[in-house]
PDB file of C-alpha atoms and ligand atoms in Angstrom:
ATOM      1  CA  MET A   1     -20.025 171.223 174.655  1.00 66.00           C
ATOM      2  CA  ASP A   2     -21.890 168.514 172.800  1.00 80.00           C
ATOM      3  CA  LEU A   3     -21.138 164.826 172.870  1.00 82.00           C
ATOM      4  CA  LYS A   4     -19.163 164.792 169.628  1.00 86.00           C
ATOM      5  CA  GLN A   5     -16.945 167.692 170.625  1.00 88.00           C
ATOM      6  CA  LEU A   6     -16.357 166.164 174.042  1.00 87.00           C
ATOM      7  CA  LYS A   7     -15.317 162.879 172.437  1.00 89.00           C
ATOM      8  CA  GLU A   8     -12.825 164.473 170.057  1.00 91.00           C
ATOM      9  CA  GLN A   9     -11.358 166.699 172.726  1.00 92.00           C
ATOM     10  CA  GLY A  10     -11.163 163.908 175.331  1.00 91.00           C
ATOM     11  CA  LEU A  11      -9.454 161.482 172.957  1.00 92.00           C
ATOM     12  CA  ALA A  12      -6.988 164.174 171.874  1.00 92.00           C
ATOM     13  CA  GLU A  13      -6.089 165.054 175.442  1.00 93.00           C
ATOM     14  CA  ILE A  14      -5.575 161.392 176.367  1.00 93.00           C
ATOM     15  CA  ILE A  15      -3.248 160.806 173.423  1.00 92.00           C
ATOM     16  CA  GLU A  16      -1.341 164.012 174.055  1.00 93.00           C
ATOM     17  CA  SER A  17      -0.761 163.331 177.756  1.00 92.00           C
ATOM     18  CA  GLU A  18       3.000 163.089 178.260  1.00 91.00           C
ATOM     19  CA  SER A  19       3.156 161.443 181.664  1.00 91.00           C
ATOM     20  CA  LEU A  20       1.136 159.210 183.961  1.00 91.00           C
ATOM     21  CA  GLU A  21       0.450 162.310 186.036  1.00 92.00           C
ATOM     22  CA  ASP A  22      -0.998 164.190 183.045  1.00 92.00           C
ATOM     23  CA  LEU A  23      -3.088 161.166 182.094  1.00 93.00           C
ATOM     24  CA  LYS A  24      -4.610 160.971 185.563  1.00 93.00           C
ATOM     25  CA  LYS A  25      -5.615 164.639 185.373  1.00 93.00           C
ATOM     26  CA  VAL A  26      -7.334 164.043 182.006  1.00 93.00           C
ATOM     27  CA  ARG A  27      -9.159 160.974 183.325  1.00 92.00           C
ATOM     28  CA  ASP A  28     -10.341 162.884 186.378  1.00 92.00           C
ATOM     29  CA  LEU A  29     -11.524 165.787 184.221  1.00 92.00           C
ATOM     30  CA  TYR A  30     -13.678 163.579 181.951  1.00 91.00           C
ATOM     31  CA  LEU A  31     -14.533 160.444 183.867  1.00 90.00           C
ATOM     32  CA  SER A  32     -14.594 161.217 187.618  1.00 90.00           C
ATOM     33  CA  LYS A  33     -17.942 161.306 189.385  1.00 88.00           C
ATOM     34  CA  LYS A  34     -18.494 164.971 188.599  1.00 87.00           C
ATOM     35  CA  GLY A  35     -16.425 164.904 185.400  1.00 89.00           C
ATOM     36  CA  LEU A  36     -17.453 166.211 182.010  1.00 89.00           C
ATOM     37  CA  VAL A  37     -18.949 162.902 180.806  1.00 87.00           C
ATOM     38  CA  PRO A  38     -21.220 162.283 183.816  1.00 86.00           C
ATOM     39  CA  GLN A  39     -22.267 165.931 183.547  1.00 86.00           C
ATOM     40  CA  LEU A  40     -23.769 165.152 180.096  1.00 83.00           C
ATOM     41  CA  MET A  41     -26.426 163.122 181.880  1.00 81.00           C
ATOM     42  CA  THR A  42     -27.951 166.360 183.202  1.00 82.00           C
ATOM     43  CA  LYS A  43     -29.059 167.075 179.596  1.00 80.00           C
ATOM     44  CA  MET A  44     -31.349 164.008 179.720  1.00 79.00           C
ATOM     45  CA  ARG A  45     -34.068 166.110 181.340  1.00 80.00           C
ATOM     46  CA  ASP A  46     -34.604 168.107 178.123  1.00 82.00           C
ATOM     47  CA  LEU A  47     -35.004 165.008 175.970  1.00 83.00           C
ATOM     48  CA  SER A  48     -38.006 162.879 174.991  1.00 85.00           C
ATOM     49  CA  PRO A  49     -38.092 159.294 176.374  1.00 83.00           C
ATOM     50  CA  GLU A  50     -36.947 157.843 172.981  1.00 84.00           C
ATOM     51  CA  GLN A  51     -34.122 160.315 172.695  1.00 84.00           C
ATOM     52  CA  ARG A  52     -33.082 159.636 176.295  1.00 85.00           C
ATOM     53  CA  LYS A  53     -32.487 155.983 175.519  1.00 85.00           C
ATOM     54  CA  ASP A  54     -30.266 156.721 172.518  1.00 86.00           C
ATOM     55  CA  PHE A  55     -28.489 159.530 174.344  1.00 86.00           C
ATOM     56  CA  GLY A  56     -27.818 157.297 177.345  1.00 86.00           C
ATOM     57  CA  GLN A  57     -26.290 154.646 175.127  1.00 88.00           C
ATOM     58  CA  GLU A  58     -24.120 157.226 173.376  1.00 88.00           C
ATOM     59  CA  VAL A  59     -22.853 158.635 176.664  1.00 88.00           C
ATOM     60  CA  ASN A  60     -22.042 155.118 177.909  1.00 89.00           C
ATOM     61  CA  ALA A  61     -20.258 154.342 174.654  1.00 90.00           C
ATOM     62  CA  LEU A  62     -18.261 157.562 174.968  1.00 90.00           C
ATOM     63  CA  LYS A  63     -17.372 156.748 178.552  1.00 91.00           C
ATOM     64  CA  GLN A  64     -16.198 153.260 177.533  1.00 92.00           C
ATOM     65  CA  ARG A  65     -14.179 154.625 174.611  1.00 92.00           C
ATOM     66  CA  LEU A  66     -12.409 157.143 176.815  1.00 92.00           C
ATOM     67  CA  LEU A  67     -11.731 154.436 179.410  1.00 92.00           C
ATOM     68  CA  ASP A  68     -10.268 152.111 176.761  1.00 94.00           C
ATOM     69  CA  GLU A  69      -8.114 154.844 175.272  1.00 93.00           C
ATOM     70  CA  SER A  70      -6.812 156.007 178.631  1.00 93.00           C
ATOM     71  CA  GLN A  71      -5.971 152.388 179.526  1.00 94.00           C
ATOM     72  CA  LYS A  72      -3.980 152.062 176.285  1.00 94.00           C
ATOM     73  CA  ARG A  73      -2.208 155.325 176.964  1.00 94.00           C
ATOM     74  CA  PHE A  74      -1.507 154.222 180.534  1.00 94.00           C
ATOM     75  CA  GLU A  75       0.175 151.058 179.297  1.00 94.00           C
ATOM     76  CA  ALA A  76       2.206 152.949 176.700  1.00 93.00           C
ATOM     77  CA  LEU A  77       3.383 155.547 179.227  1.00 93.00           C
ATOM     78  CA  THR A  78       4.266 152.866 181.786  1.00 94.00           C
ATOM     79  CA  GLN A  79       6.321 151.054 179.173  1.00 94.00           C
ATOM     80  CA  GLU A  80       8.093 154.282 178.172  1.00 91.00           C
ATOM     81  CA  GLU A  81       8.911 155.085 181.758  1.00 90.00           C
ATOM     82  CA  MET A  82      10.377 151.631 182.355  1.00 91.00           C
ATOM     83  CA  GLU A  83      12.507 151.896 179.230  1.00 90.00           C
ATOM     84  CA  ARG A  84      13.752 155.302 180.319  1.00 89.00           C
ATOM     85  CA  LYS A  85      14.650 153.912 183.720  1.00 89.00           C
ATOM     86  CA  LEU A  86      16.422 150.893 182.256  1.00 88.00           C
ATOM     87  CA  ALA A  87      18.415 153.122 179.907  1.00 86.00           C
ATOM     88  CA  SER A  88      19.521 155.421 182.734  1.00 88.00           C
ATOM     89  CA  GLU A  89      20.543 152.516 184.979  1.00 86.00           C
ATOM     90  CA  LYS A  90      22.277 150.572 182.270  1.00 81.00           C
ATOM     91  CA  ILE A  91      25.335 148.561 183.416  1.00 82.00           C
ATOM     92  CA  ASP A  92      28.240 148.431 181.013  1.00 83.00           C
ATOM     93  CA  LEU A  93      29.336 144.811 181.181  1.00 86.00           C
ATOM     94  CA  THR A  94      32.335 145.511 178.948  1.00 90.00           C
ATOM     95  CA  LEU A  95      34.020 147.801 181.539  1.00 89.00           C
ATOM     96  CA  PRO A  96      37.111 146.250 183.138  1.00 90.00           C
ATOM     97  CA  GLY A  97      36.616 145.117 186.755  1.00 88.00           C
ATOM     98  CA  VAL A  98      38.340 146.504 189.840  1.00 89.00           C
ATOM     99  CA  ALA A  99      41.487 144.485 190.464  1.00 88.00           C
ATOM    100  CA  ILE A 100      41.902 143.242 194.038  1.00 89.00           C
ATOM    101  CA  ASP A 101      45.505 143.071 195.238  1.00 89.00           C
ATOM    102  CA  LEU A 102      46.099 140.018 197.381  1.00 89.00           C
ATOM    103  CA  GLY A 103      49.164 141.525 199.051  1.00 92.00           C
ATOM    104  CA  GLN A 104      51.777 139.413 200.804  1.00 93.00           C
ATOM    105  CA  LEU A 105      53.235 138.741 204.212  1.00 95.00           C
ATOM    106  CA  HIS A 106      55.414 141.437 205.783  1.00 94.00           C
ATOM    107  CA  PRO A 107      59.161 140.660 205.337  1.00 93.00           C
ATOM    108  CA  LEU A 108      59.548 140.417 209.129  1.00 91.00           C
ATOM    109  CA  THR A 109      56.741 137.861 209.319  1.00 94.00           C
ATOM    110  CA  GLN A 110      58.326 135.908 206.451  1.00 95.00           C
ATOM    111  CA  ILE A 111      61.775 135.704 208.070  1.00 94.00           C
ATOM    112  CA  GLU A 112      60.257 135.011 211.493  1.00 95.00           C
ATOM    113  CA  ARG A 113      58.334 132.044 210.069  1.00 96.00           C
ATOM    114  CA  GLU A 114      61.418 130.744 208.235  1.00 96.00           C
ATOM    115  CA  ILE A 115      63.457 130.795 211.450  1.00 96.00           C
ATOM    116  CA  ILE A 116      60.621 129.215 213.459  1.00 97.00           C
ATOM    117  CA  ASP A 117      60.390 126.383 210.902  1.00 97.00           C
ATOM    118  CA  VAL A 118      64.113 125.607 211.284  1.00 97.00           C
ATOM    119  CA  PHE A 119      63.870 125.385 215.082  1.00 97.00           C
ATOM    120  CA  ARG A 120      60.564 123.541 215.097  1.00 97.00           C
ATOM    121  CA  GLU A 121      62.159 120.816 212.987  1.00 96.00           C
ATOM    122  CA  MET A 122      64.874 120.526 215.657  1.00 95.00           C
ATOM    123  CA  GLY A 123      62.196 119.888 218.284  1.00 95.00           C
ATOM    124  CA  TYR A 124      61.943 123.347 219.859  1.00 97.00           C
ATOM    125  CA  SER A 125      58.677 124.592 221.396  1.00 96.00           C
ATOM    126  CA  ILE A 126      57.630 128.059 220.157  1.00 97.00           C
ATOM    127  CA  ILE A 127      56.536 130.450 222.944  1.00 96.00           C
ATOM    128  CA  GLU A 128      55.477 134.052 222.278  1.00 94.00           C
ATOM    129  CA  GLY A 129      54.677 135.340 225.778  1.00 94.00           C
ATOM    130  CA  ASP A 130      53.112 138.726 226.643  1.00 95.00           C
ATOM    131  CA  GLU A 131      54.320 142.147 225.531  1.00 96.00           C
ATOM    132  CA  VAL A 132      53.300 143.659 228.882  1.00 97.00           C
ATOM    133  CA  GLU A 133      55.553 141.956 231.411  1.00 95.00           C
ATOM    134  CA  LEU A 134      56.436 141.989 235.084  1.00 95.00           C
ATOM    135  CA  ASP A 135      59.748 143.684 235.992  1.00 92.00           C
ATOM    136  CA  LYS A 136      60.611 140.409 237.752  1.00 92.00           C
ATOM    137  CA  TYR A 137      60.696 138.365 234.532  1.00 93.00           C
ATOM    138  CA  ASN A 138      62.139 141.092 232.293  1.00 92.00           C
ATOM    139  CA  PHE A 139      65.036 142.110 234.607  1.00 90.00           C
ATOM    140  CA  GLU A 140      65.461 140.393 237.972  1.00 89.00           C
ATOM    141  CA  ARG A 141      65.404 136.834 236.707  1.00 89.00           C
ATOM    142  CA  ALA A 142      67.556 137.779 233.700  1.00 85.00           C
ATOM    143  CA  ASN A 143      70.303 138.616 236.215  1.00 83.00           C
ATOM    144  CA  ILE A 144      69.674 142.388 235.992  1.00 84.00           C
ATOM    145  CA  PRO A 145      68.898 143.664 239.547  1.00 83.00           C
ATOM    146  CA  GLU A 146      67.375 147.073 240.237  1.00 83.00           C
ATOM    147  CA  ASP A 147      70.661 149.020 240.432  1.00 82.00           C
ATOM    148  CA  HIS A 148      72.211 147.319 237.413  1.00 80.00           C
ATOM    149  CA  PRO A 149      73.464 149.743 234.731  1.00 75.00           C
ATOM    150  CA  ALA A 150      71.869 147.609 231.990  1.00 68.00           C
ATOM    151  CA  ARG A 151      68.494 148.955 233.119  1.00 75.00           C
ATOM    152  CA  GLN A 152      69.496 152.470 232.072  1.00 70.00           C
ATOM    153  CA  MET A 153      71.154 151.133 228.928  1.00 60.00           C
ATOM    154  CA  GLN A 154      67.935 149.535 227.825  1.00 60.00           C
ATOM    155  CA  ASP A 155      65.702 152.570 228.487  1.00 84.00           C
ATOM    156  CA  THR A 156      62.578 150.614 229.204  1.00 88.00           C
ATOM    157  CA  PHE A 157      58.955 151.781 228.793  1.00 90.00           C
ATOM    158  CA  VAL A 158      57.723 151.476 232.379  1.00 88.00           C
ATOM    159  CA  ILE A 159      53.988 151.122 233.037  1.00 90.00           C
ATOM    160  CA  ASP A 160      54.039 151.131 236.840  1.00 89.00           C
ATOM    161  CA  ILE A 161      56.168 149.796 239.705  1.00 86.00           C
ATOM    162  CA  GLU A 162      55.518 146.201 238.615  1.00 90.00           C
ATOM    163  CA  TYR A 163      54.727 146.244 234.905  1.00 93.00           C
ATOM    164  CA  LEU A 164      56.646 147.344 231.812  1.00 92.00           C
ATOM    165  CA  LEU A 165      56.715 146.730 228.055  1.00 94.00           C
ATOM    166  CA  ARG A 166      59.220 143.896 227.731  1.00 94.00           C
ATOM    167  CA  SER A 167      62.597 145.181 226.559  1.00 92.00           C
ATOM    168  CA  HIS A 168      63.824 141.794 225.347  1.00 91.00           C
ATOM    169  CA  THR A 169      62.409 138.354 224.654  1.00 94.00           C
ATOM    170  CA  THR A 170      64.588 137.090 227.513  1.00 92.00           C
ATOM    171  CA  ALA A 171      61.440 137.756 229.578  1.00 93.00           C
ATOM    172  CA  ILE A 172      59.803 134.827 227.764  1.00 95.00           C
ATOM    173  CA  GLN A 173      62.805 132.616 228.556  1.00 93.00           C
ATOM    174  CA  THR A 174      62.752 133.384 232.279  1.00 93.00           C
ATOM    175  CA  ARG A 175      59.080 132.432 232.351  1.00 94.00           C
ATOM    176  CA  ALA A 176      59.782 129.244 230.353  1.00 94.00           C
ATOM    177  CA  LEU A 177      62.501 128.257 232.838  1.00 92.00           C
ATOM    178  CA  GLU A 178      60.063 128.719 235.710  1.00 93.00           C
ATOM    179  CA  ALA A 179      57.325 126.785 233.915  1.00 93.00           C
ATOM    180  CA  PHE A 180      59.373 123.786 232.701  1.00 91.00           C
ATOM    181  CA  ALA A 181      62.277 123.288 235.154  1.00 84.00           C
ATOM    182  CA  PRO A 182      63.333 120.946 236.618  1.00 88.00           C
ATOM    183  CA  GLN A 183      62.126 118.811 233.716  1.00 90.00           C
ATOM    184  CA  LEU A 184      64.945 118.547 231.167  1.00 89.00           C
ATOM    185  CA  PRO A 185      65.747 119.081 228.410  1.00 93.00           C
ATOM    186  CA  ILE A 186      64.169 122.499 227.858  1.00 95.00           C
ATOM    187  CA  LYS A 187      64.219 123.582 224.202  1.00 96.00           C
ATOM    188  CA  VAL A 188      62.261 126.731 223.463  1.00 97.00           C
ATOM    189  CA  LEU A 189      62.277 129.440 220.780  1.00 97.00           C
ATOM    190  CA  CYS A 190      60.839 132.808 221.840  1.00 96.00           C
ATOM    191  CA  PRO A 191      59.979 135.190 218.983  1.00 96.00           C
ATOM    192  CA  GLY A 192      58.223 138.491 219.616  1.00 95.00           C
ATOM    193  CA  LYS A 193      58.009 142.291 219.682  1.00 95.00           C
ATOM    194  CA  VAL A 194      60.121 144.183 222.209  1.00 95.00           C
ATOM    195  CA  TYR A 195      60.114 147.862 223.194  1.00 95.00           C
ATOM    196  CA  ARG A 196      62.847 150.358 224.084  1.00 91.00           C
ATOM    197  CA  LYS A 197      62.926 154.146 224.252  1.00 88.00           C
ATOM    198  CA  ASP A 198      64.871 155.060 221.147  1.00 85.00           C
ATOM    199  CA  ASP A 199      64.860 157.832 218.561  1.00 87.00           C
ATOM    200  CA  ASP A 200      63.413 156.230 215.457  1.00 90.00           C
ATOM    201  CA  ASP A 201      65.621 156.363 212.361  1.00 88.00           C
ATOM    202  CA  ALA A 202      66.664 154.022 209.533  1.00 84.00           C
ATOM    203  CA  THR A 203      68.360 151.564 211.900  1.00 81.00           C
ATOM    204  CA  HIS A 204      66.612 152.258 215.236  1.00 85.00           C
ATOM    205  CA  SER A 205      63.022 151.813 216.381  1.00 91.00           C
ATOM    206  CA  HIS A 206      61.165 152.038 219.702  1.00 93.00           C
ATOM    207  CA  GLN A 207      59.683 148.647 218.795  1.00 94.00           C
ATOM    208  CA  PHE A 208      61.446 145.797 217.060  1.00 93.00           C
ATOM    209  CA  MET A 209      61.530 142.005 216.776  1.00 93.00           C
ATOM    210  CA  GLN A 210      63.729 139.590 218.659  1.00 94.00           C
ATOM    211  CA  ILE A 211      64.008 135.836 218.491  1.00 95.00           C
ATOM    212  CA  GLU A 212      65.731 133.984 221.307  1.00 95.00           C
ATOM    213  CA  GLY A 213      66.399 130.301 221.719  1.00 95.00           C
ATOM    214  CA  LEU A 214      67.055 128.504 224.982  1.00 95.00           C
ATOM    215  CA  VAL A 215      68.387 125.015 225.580  1.00 96.00           C
ATOM    216  CA  VAL A 216      68.898 123.499 229.025  1.00 95.00           C
ATOM    217  CA  GLY A 217      69.980 119.881 229.259  1.00 94.00           C
ATOM    218  CA  HIS A 218      72.702 117.471 230.298  1.00 95.00           C
ATOM    219  CA  GLY A 219      75.826 117.444 228.144  1.00 95.00           C
ATOM    220  CA  VAL A 220      74.848 120.490 226.067  1.00 95.00           C
ATOM    221  CA  THR A 221      78.000 122.352 224.956  1.00 95.00           C
ATOM    222  CA  MET A 222      79.108 125.372 222.918  1.00 93.00           C
ATOM    223  CA  ALA A 223      79.606 122.926 220.046  1.00 95.00           C
ATOM    224  CA  ASP A 224      75.856 122.254 220.032  1.00 95.00           C
ATOM    225  CA  LEU A 225      75.262 126.019 219.954  1.00 95.00           C
ATOM    226  CA  LYS A 226      77.606 126.465 217.007  1.00 94.00           C
ATOM    227  CA  GLY A 227      76.097 123.516 215.143  1.00 95.00           C
ATOM    228  CA  THR A 228      72.582 124.868 215.696  1.00 95.00           C
ATOM    229  CA  LEU A 229      73.566 128.331 214.417  1.00 94.00           C
ATOM    230  CA  GLU A 230      75.336 126.838 211.389  1.00 94.00           C
ATOM    231  CA  LEU A 231      72.209 124.913 210.486  1.00 95.00           C
ATOM    232  CA  LEU A 232      70.123 128.074 210.915  1.00 94.00           C
ATOM    233  CA  ALA A 233      72.473 130.080 208.646  1.00 92.00           C
ATOM    234  CA  ARG A 234      72.527 127.377 205.956  1.00 93.00           C
ATOM    235  CA  GLN A 235      68.714 127.007 205.974  1.00 94.00           C
ATOM    236  CA  VAL A 236      67.850 130.716 206.055  1.00 92.00           C
ATOM    237  CA  ILE A 237      70.800 132.478 204.352  1.00 90.00           C
ATOM    238  CA  GLY A 238      72.223 129.804 202.042  1.00 90.00           C
ATOM    239  CA  GLN A 239      74.027 126.463 201.965  1.00 91.00           C
ATOM    240  CA  ASP A 240      77.463 128.152 201.667  1.00 91.00           C
ATOM    241  CA  SER A 241      77.018 130.261 204.824  1.00 92.00           C
ATOM    242  CA  LYS A 242      79.720 130.058 207.463  1.00 92.00           C
ATOM    243  CA  VAL A 243      79.382 130.960 211.144  1.00 93.00           C
ATOM    244  CA  ARG A 244      82.006 132.629 213.338  1.00 94.00           C
ATOM    245  CA  LEU A 245      81.861 133.006 217.131  1.00 94.00           C
ATOM    246  CA  ARG A 246      83.638 135.897 218.911  1.00 96.00           C
ATOM    247  CA  THR A 247      83.896 136.078 222.717  1.00 95.00           C
ATOM    248  CA  SER A 248      81.713 138.735 224.294  1.00 95.00           C
ATOM    249  CA  TYR A 249      79.801 139.607 227.462  1.00 92.00           C
ATOM    250  CA  PHE A 250      76.052 139.506 228.252  1.00 85.00           C
ATOM    251  CA  GLN A 251      74.329 139.517 231.642  1.00 78.00           C
ATOM    252  CA  PHE A 252      72.399 136.350 230.857  1.00 78.00           C
ATOM    253  CA  THR A 253      75.095 133.961 229.613  1.00 86.00           C
ATOM    254  CA  GLU A 254      78.563 132.724 230.573  1.00 89.00           C
ATOM    255  CA  PRO A 255      80.542 132.259 228.389  1.00 93.00           C
ATOM    256  CA  SER A 256      79.004 134.697 225.884  1.00 95.00           C
ATOM    257  CA  VAL A 257      79.672 135.086 222.173  1.00 95.00           C
ATOM    258  CA  GLU A 258      78.814 137.414 219.315  1.00 95.00           C
ATOM    259  CA  VAL A 259      77.843 135.464 216.224  1.00 94.00           C
ATOM    260  CA  ASP A 260      78.787 136.498 212.679  1.00 94.00           C
ATOM    261  CA  ILE A 261      77.824 134.876 209.397  1.00 93.00           C
ATOM    262  CA  SER A 262      79.838 135.102 206.207  1.00 93.00           C
ATOM    263  CA  CYS A 263      78.609 137.970 204.004  1.00 93.00           C
ATOM    264  CA  HIS A 264      76.070 136.592 201.527  1.00 89.00           C
ATOM    265  CA  LEU A 265      76.708 139.443 199.082  1.00 91.00           C
ATOM    266  CA  CYS A 266      80.499 139.089 198.588  1.00 92.00           C
ATOM    267  CA  GLN A 267      80.865 135.482 199.854  1.00 88.00           C
ATOM    268  CA  GLY A 268      83.476 136.698 202.393  1.00 87.00           C
ATOM    269  CA  GLU A 269      85.556 138.761 199.919  1.00 91.00           C
ATOM    270  CA  GLY A 270      84.666 142.093 201.540  1.00 92.00           C
ATOM    271  CA  CYS A 271      82.101 144.674 200.344  1.00 94.00           C
ATOM    272  CA  SER A 272      80.256 147.762 201.562  1.00 93.00           C
ATOM    273  CA  LEU A 273      77.496 145.682 203.203  1.00 91.00           C
ATOM    274  CA  CYS A 274      79.977 143.831 205.461  1.00 92.00           C
ATOM    275  CA  LYS A 275      82.210 146.933 205.810  1.00 93.00           C
ATOM    276  CA  GLN A 276      84.965 145.035 203.942  1.00 94.00           C
ATOM    277  CA  THR A 277      85.245 142.438 206.714  1.00 94.00           C
ATOM    278  CA  GLY A 278      83.513 139.554 204.915  1.00 94.00           C
ATOM    279  CA  TRP A 279      81.370 138.964 208.044  1.00 95.00           C
ATOM    280  CA  ILE A 280      77.994 140.255 209.275  1.00 93.00           C
ATOM    281  CA  GLU A 281      77.066 140.202 212.965  1.00 93.00           C
ATOM    282  CA  ILE A 282      73.618 138.632 213.406  1.00 90.00           C
ATOM    283  CA  LEU A 283      73.160 137.823 217.079  1.00 92.00           C
ATOM    284  CA  GLY A 284      74.526 137.336 220.546  1.00 93.00           C
ATOM    285  CA  ALA A 285      74.569 133.973 222.293  1.00 94.00           C
ATOM    286  CA  GLY A 286      76.098 131.978 225.104  1.00 93.00           C
TER     287      GLY A 286
HETATM  288 ZN1   ZN B 301      80.335 141.561 201.990  1.00 72.66          ZN
END
């Protein structure tokens, strides 16, 4: 192949190379140490000294031309590749974003906080205690000895001979009494989870919330209890709420009462929610 043919063919192959990989192959073929262009130099031997000079210059010029062209092609291919990449990774800024729901507090947490606020304003300390409790604080000190039928009634989750999952927040109260007495007055509110073996359905659960309040002081009467519960009902249920006490029995208190509030749905007229009585039982006290 003579110099002119080599030039035409080399330039054509450079321009036709479709990828950087192809281009490298073409460059190696023509311009590497043992490539087609350096091989031309072997023809120098057959030439006269004058011809050698011209031929040498022509070969160098060819080499430079091919280098320049392959550099141009390299830049063009690099640019093409980048554009292809940018097109394939294009981000559509007009797409709507992913909405993040903020959510809200669980209804139990909401009502628990509302009740806590009412009692905190009345000067109560809030104590949560531990869910794993000693039998001593859960039963014995709540006036429920080992053979007491209330222990079966409450179907407690027992961990071992000493520990259990507390079956009522009274366990927090018995601890509070031990911690604070004989300093009076004691005013504590004990909210928390309690556990009892129960078949879960719409109105029963093996785990539920209780909130208990405890007041110990001189001259504290049932009237204070009723006034406190009336304030609670007005603050949490509504300003028109009424409170009714009915005598009852609990192991922990004497005298004991069941506490009803006027039905907030029918305002005491009687409806299906209050079973036509106009009252809804909300808690036990004493
Ligand atoms: Zn009602």
